[in-house]
Short mmCIF file of C-alpha atoms and ligand atoms in Angstrom, two decimals:
data_model
loop_
_atom_site.label_atom_id
_atom_site.label_comp_id
_atom_site.label_asym_id
_atom_site.label_seq_id
_atom_site.Cartn_x
_atom_site.Cartn_y
_atom_site.Cartn_z
CA MET A 7 2.00 17.57 -6.21
CA VAL A 8 3.03 14.01 -5.41
CA ARG A 9 0.28 11.46 -5.00
CA LEU A 10 1.35 7.86 -5.35
CA ILE A 11 -0.02 4.41 -4.68
CA PHE A 12 2.51 1.71 -3.78
CA LEU A 13 1.48 -1.75 -4.90
CA GLY A 14 3.30 -5.01 -4.30
CA ALA A 15 3.30 -8.25 -2.35
CA PRO A 16 3.97 -8.33 1.38
CA GLY A 17 7.74 -8.04 1.84
CA ALA A 18 8.28 -6.19 -1.45
CA GLY A 19 9.74 -3.21 0.42
CA LYS A 20 6.84 -0.80 -0.15
CA GLY A 21 6.73 0.33 3.46
CA THR A 22 10.43 1.14 3.75
CA GLN A 23 10.46 2.97 0.45
CA ALA A 24 7.21 4.82 1.12
CA GLN A 25 8.50 6.04 4.46
CA THR A 26 11.75 7.51 3.12
CA LEU A 27 10.22 8.96 -0.05
CA ALA A 28 7.46 10.59 2.00
CA GLN A 29 10.10 12.19 4.23
CA ARG A 30 12.02 13.50 1.23
CA GLN A 31 8.83 14.92 -0.27
CA HIS A 32 7.37 16.22 3.02
CA ILE A 33 4.12 14.40 2.50
CA PRO A 34 2.34 11.82 4.66
CA HIS A 35 3.04 8.11 4.27
CA ILE A 36 -0.35 6.51 4.70
CA SER A 37 -0.04 2.81 5.52
CA THR A 38 -3.33 1.08 6.26
CA GLY A 39 -1.35 -1.77 7.88
CA ASP A 40 0.36 0.68 10.27
CA ILE A 41 -2.94 2.38 11.11
CA LEU A 42 -4.55 -1.00 11.81
CA ARG A 43 -1.61 -2.22 13.93
CA GLN A 44 -1.86 0.94 16.00
CA ALA A 45 -5.60 0.41 16.42
CA VAL A 46 -4.94 -3.17 17.56
CA ALA A 47 -2.27 -2.03 20.02
CA GLN A 48 -4.69 0.52 21.47
CA GLN A 49 -7.57 -1.96 21.37
CA THR A 50 -9.89 0.58 19.79
CA GLU A 51 -13.16 -0.64 18.31
CA LEU A 52 -11.52 -0.80 14.87
CA GLY A 53 -8.55 -2.68 16.32
CA GLN A 54 -10.74 -5.24 18.01
CA LYS A 55 -12.66 -5.87 14.79
CA ALA A 56 -9.50 -6.07 12.65
CA GLN A 57 -7.25 -8.18 14.85
CA ALA A 58 -8.42 -11.70 14.02
CA TYR A 59 -8.22 -11.05 10.27
CA MET A 60 -4.72 -9.66 10.57
CA ASP A 61 -3.46 -12.51 12.72
CA GLN A 62 -4.65 -14.98 10.11
CA GLY A 63 -3.26 -13.09 7.13
CA GLU A 64 -6.73 -12.32 5.79
CA LEU A 65 -7.76 -8.94 4.48
CA VAL A 66 -9.78 -6.83 6.88
CA PRO A 67 -13.32 -6.29 5.49
CA ASP A 68 -13.49 -3.45 2.95
CA GLN A 69 -15.97 -1.37 4.94
CA LEU A 70 -13.59 -0.96 7.87
CA ILE A 71 -10.76 0.11 5.58
CA LEU A 72 -12.79 2.46 3.38
CA ASP A 73 -13.95 4.58 6.33
CA LEU A 74 -10.42 4.73 7.67
CA VAL A 75 -8.87 5.82 4.37
CA GLN A 76 -11.54 8.41 3.69
CA GLU A 77 -11.00 9.95 7.10
CA ARG A 78 -7.20 9.93 6.70
CA LEU A 79 -7.17 11.53 3.23
CA LYS A 80 -9.39 14.34 4.49
CA GLN A 81 -6.88 15.35 7.16
CA SER A 82 -5.13 18.62 6.37
CA ASP A 83 -1.61 17.23 5.89
CA ALA A 84 -2.85 15.07 3.00
CA ALA A 85 -3.74 18.20 1.01
CA ALA A 86 -0.01 18.51 0.22
CA GLY A 87 0.16 15.05 -1.38
CA TRP A 88 0.44 11.48 -0.10
CA ILE A 89 1.80 8.01 -0.58
CA LEU A 90 -0.72 5.23 -0.07
CA ASP A 91 0.98 2.01 1.06
CA GLY A 92 -1.07 -1.17 1.33
CA PHE A 93 -4.24 0.42 -0.04
CA PRO A 94 -6.05 -0.28 -2.30
CA ARG A 95 -5.79 -4.04 -1.96
CA THR A 96 -8.95 -5.13 -3.79
CA VAL A 97 -10.76 -3.93 -6.90
CA THR A 98 -13.61 -2.75 -4.65
CA GLN A 99 -11.16 -0.60 -2.71
CA ALA A 100 -9.64 0.77 -5.93
CA THR A 101 -13.07 1.73 -7.26
CA PHE A 102 -13.93 3.41 -3.97
CA LEU A 103 -10.64 5.34 -4.10
CA ASP A 104 -11.42 6.52 -7.63
CA GLU A 105 -14.73 7.93 -6.47
CA LEU A 106 -13.25 9.46 -3.34
CA LEU A 107 -10.48 11.21 -5.28
CA LEU A 108 -12.97 12.47 -7.82
CA ARG A 109 -15.06 13.99 -5.02
CA MET A 110 -11.91 15.54 -3.54
CA SER A 111 -10.71 16.81 -6.95
CA GLN A 112 -7.45 14.92 -6.57
CA ILE A 113 -5.57 12.77 -9.05
CA CYS A 114 -3.13 9.99 -8.26
CA ASN A 115 0.00 10.53 -10.42
CA TYR A 116 1.21 6.96 -10.53
CA VAL A 117 0.80 3.50 -9.16
CA VAL A 118 4.24 2.07 -8.44
CA ASN A 119 4.35 -1.71 -8.60
CA PHE A 120 7.24 -3.30 -6.67
CA GLU A 121 8.30 -6.56 -8.32
CA VAL A 122 10.13 -9.11 -6.17
CA PRO A 123 10.41 -12.91 -6.70
CA ASP A 124 8.48 -15.10 -4.22
CA ASP A 125 11.50 -16.82 -2.67
CA ILE A 126 13.00 -13.44 -1.81
CA LEU A 127 9.69 -12.24 -0.36
CA ILE A 128 9.37 -15.26 1.91
CA GLY A 129 12.96 -14.91 3.12
CA ARG A 130 12.45 -11.23 3.90
CA LEU A 131 9.16 -11.78 5.72
CA LEU A 132 10.55 -14.61 7.82
CA GLY A 133 13.43 -12.36 8.81
CA ARG A 134 11.12 -9.55 9.88
CA GLY A 135 9.70 -11.29 12.95
CA ARG A 136 6.37 -9.48 13.05
CA LYS A 137 3.48 -11.19 14.86
CA ASP A 138 1.75 -12.04 11.55
CA ASP A 139 5.01 -13.28 9.98
CA THR A 140 4.94 -17.00 10.78
CA GLU A 141 5.60 -19.16 7.72
CA GLU A 142 2.01 -20.42 7.48
CA VAL A 143 0.52 -16.94 7.74
CA ILE A 144 3.12 -15.59 5.28
CA ARG A 145 2.16 -18.18 2.66
CA HIS A 146 -1.49 -17.36 3.17
CA ARG A 147 -0.83 -13.62 2.84
CA LEU A 148 0.97 -14.25 -0.44
CA ASP A 149 -2.02 -16.30 -1.71
CA VAL A 150 -4.39 -13.53 -0.64
CA TYR A 151 -2.15 -11.03 -2.44
CA ARG A 152 -2.19 -13.08 -5.66
CA GLN A 153 -5.93 -13.63 -5.60
CA GLN A 154 -7.24 -10.30 -4.39
CA THR A 155 -4.58 -7.65 -4.91
CA ALA A 156 -2.56 -8.70 -7.98
CA PRO A 157 -5.58 -8.04 -10.29
CA LEU A 158 -4.97 -4.35 -9.53
CA ILE A 159 -1.77 -4.53 -11.60
CA ASP A 160 -3.82 -4.95 -14.78
CA PHE A 161 -6.50 -2.58 -13.49
CA TYR A 162 -3.98 0.27 -13.30
CA ARG A 163 -1.90 -0.85 -16.29
CA GLU A 164 -4.94 -0.57 -18.55
CA ARG A 165 -5.39 2.99 -17.37
CA GLN A 166 -1.73 3.70 -18.03
CA GLN A 167 -1.09 4.63 -14.43
CA LEU A 168 1.26 1.76 -13.66
CA VAL A 169 5.03 2.04 -13.29
CA SER A 170 6.90 -1.14 -12.36
CA ILE A 171 10.07 -1.11 -10.33
CA ASN A 172 12.47 -3.96 -9.56
CA GLY A 173 12.20 -4.25 -5.78
CA ASN A 174 14.99 -6.82 -5.64
CA GLN A 175 17.91 -4.39 -5.72
CA PRO A 176 19.72 -2.35 -3.09
CA ILE A 177 17.50 0.09 -1.18
CA GLU A 178 19.46 3.12 -2.46
CA GLN A 179 18.92 2.08 -6.05
CA VAL A 180 15.16 1.74 -5.53
CA ASN A 181 15.19 5.11 -3.78
CA HIS A 182 16.92 6.67 -6.75
CA GLN A 183 14.48 5.23 -9.27
CA LEU A 184 11.55 6.47 -7.21
CA ASP A 185 13.04 9.96 -7.09
CA GLN A 186 13.30 9.90 -10.86
CA ILE A 187 9.68 8.84 -11.25
CA VAL A 188 8.57 11.62 -8.93
CA GLN A 189 10.70 14.28 -10.61
CA LYS A 190 9.50 13.41 -14.08
CA ASN A 191 5.88 13.02 -13.32
CA SER A 192 4.67 15.22 -10.52
CA ALA A 193 2.81 18.13 -11.99
CA PRO A 194 3.08 21.33 -9.96
P1 AMP B 4 0.49 -4.62 5.73
O1 AMP B 4 1.28 -3.99 6.81
O2 AMP B 4 0.15 -3.67 4.61
O3 AMP B 4 1.11 -5.89 5.23
O4 AMP B 4 -0.92 -5.03 6.37
C1 AMP B 4 -1.00 -5.94 7.47
C2 AMP B 4 -2.40 -6.54 7.55
O5 AMP B 4 -3.36 -5.49 7.72
C3 AMP B 4 -2.85 -7.27 6.29
O6 AMP B 4 -2.41 -8.61 6.27
C4 AMP B 4 -4.37 -7.15 6.40
O7 AMP B 4 -4.88 -8.04 7.35
C5 AMP B 4 -4.54 -5.76 6.98
N1 AMP B 4 -4.66 -4.72 5.91
C6 AMP B 4 -3.80 -3.70 5.66
N2 AMP B 4 -4.23 -2.95 4.63
C7 AMP B 4 -5.40 -3.50 4.22
C8 AMP B 4 -6.33 -3.19 3.19
N3 AMP B 4 -6.15 -2.16 2.35
N4 AMP B 4 -7.43 -3.99 3.07
C9 AMP B 4 -7.64 -5.02 3.90
N5 AMP B 4 -6.80 -5.38 4.88
C10 AMP B 4 -5.68 -4.63 5.05
#
């Protein structure tokens, strides 16, 4: 059973890697950013509440995200495994996830941390052209990442769940390393 959390700064390549690995493993790729962008596009109640935070590069308040993740993990396809991309992003979210998984009798195999130098991140994000990818918002998102999300690296390292991967190499090479992590560590 493959259950992974992908951790890393915006632009680290988590989304691309999560998408292809999830396809290879036939498990859902759960991206809170994608779910929120869809909610914004459809102007649902969640989307309307989340939009201003996203446009400014701020994190959406935990309560909105926690409900969303709980609902998504309870859907039937997630019983086969999952890759969480972009969640958890705060210690509060990580603690909530611990409790949720405990209640669901699930265990996350590994937290994969994508390491990429800042100058490369900024270049990649500027090239992406998403609505929240202006230089000012990008810099703010990196600050938010450092302040609120990076503490999760130690949080998971102390629990020996962390595997770090060099995200600054060709996509195929990252793919290959991820496959090796999955093969070695996913218990049946
Ligand atoms: P992403 O696509 O993961 O970079 O997420 C895009 C934006 O969605 C972020 O800048 C946040 O505003 C919001 N977002 C996504 N995931 C989370 C989360 N776990 N907690 C709070 N905000 C989130």
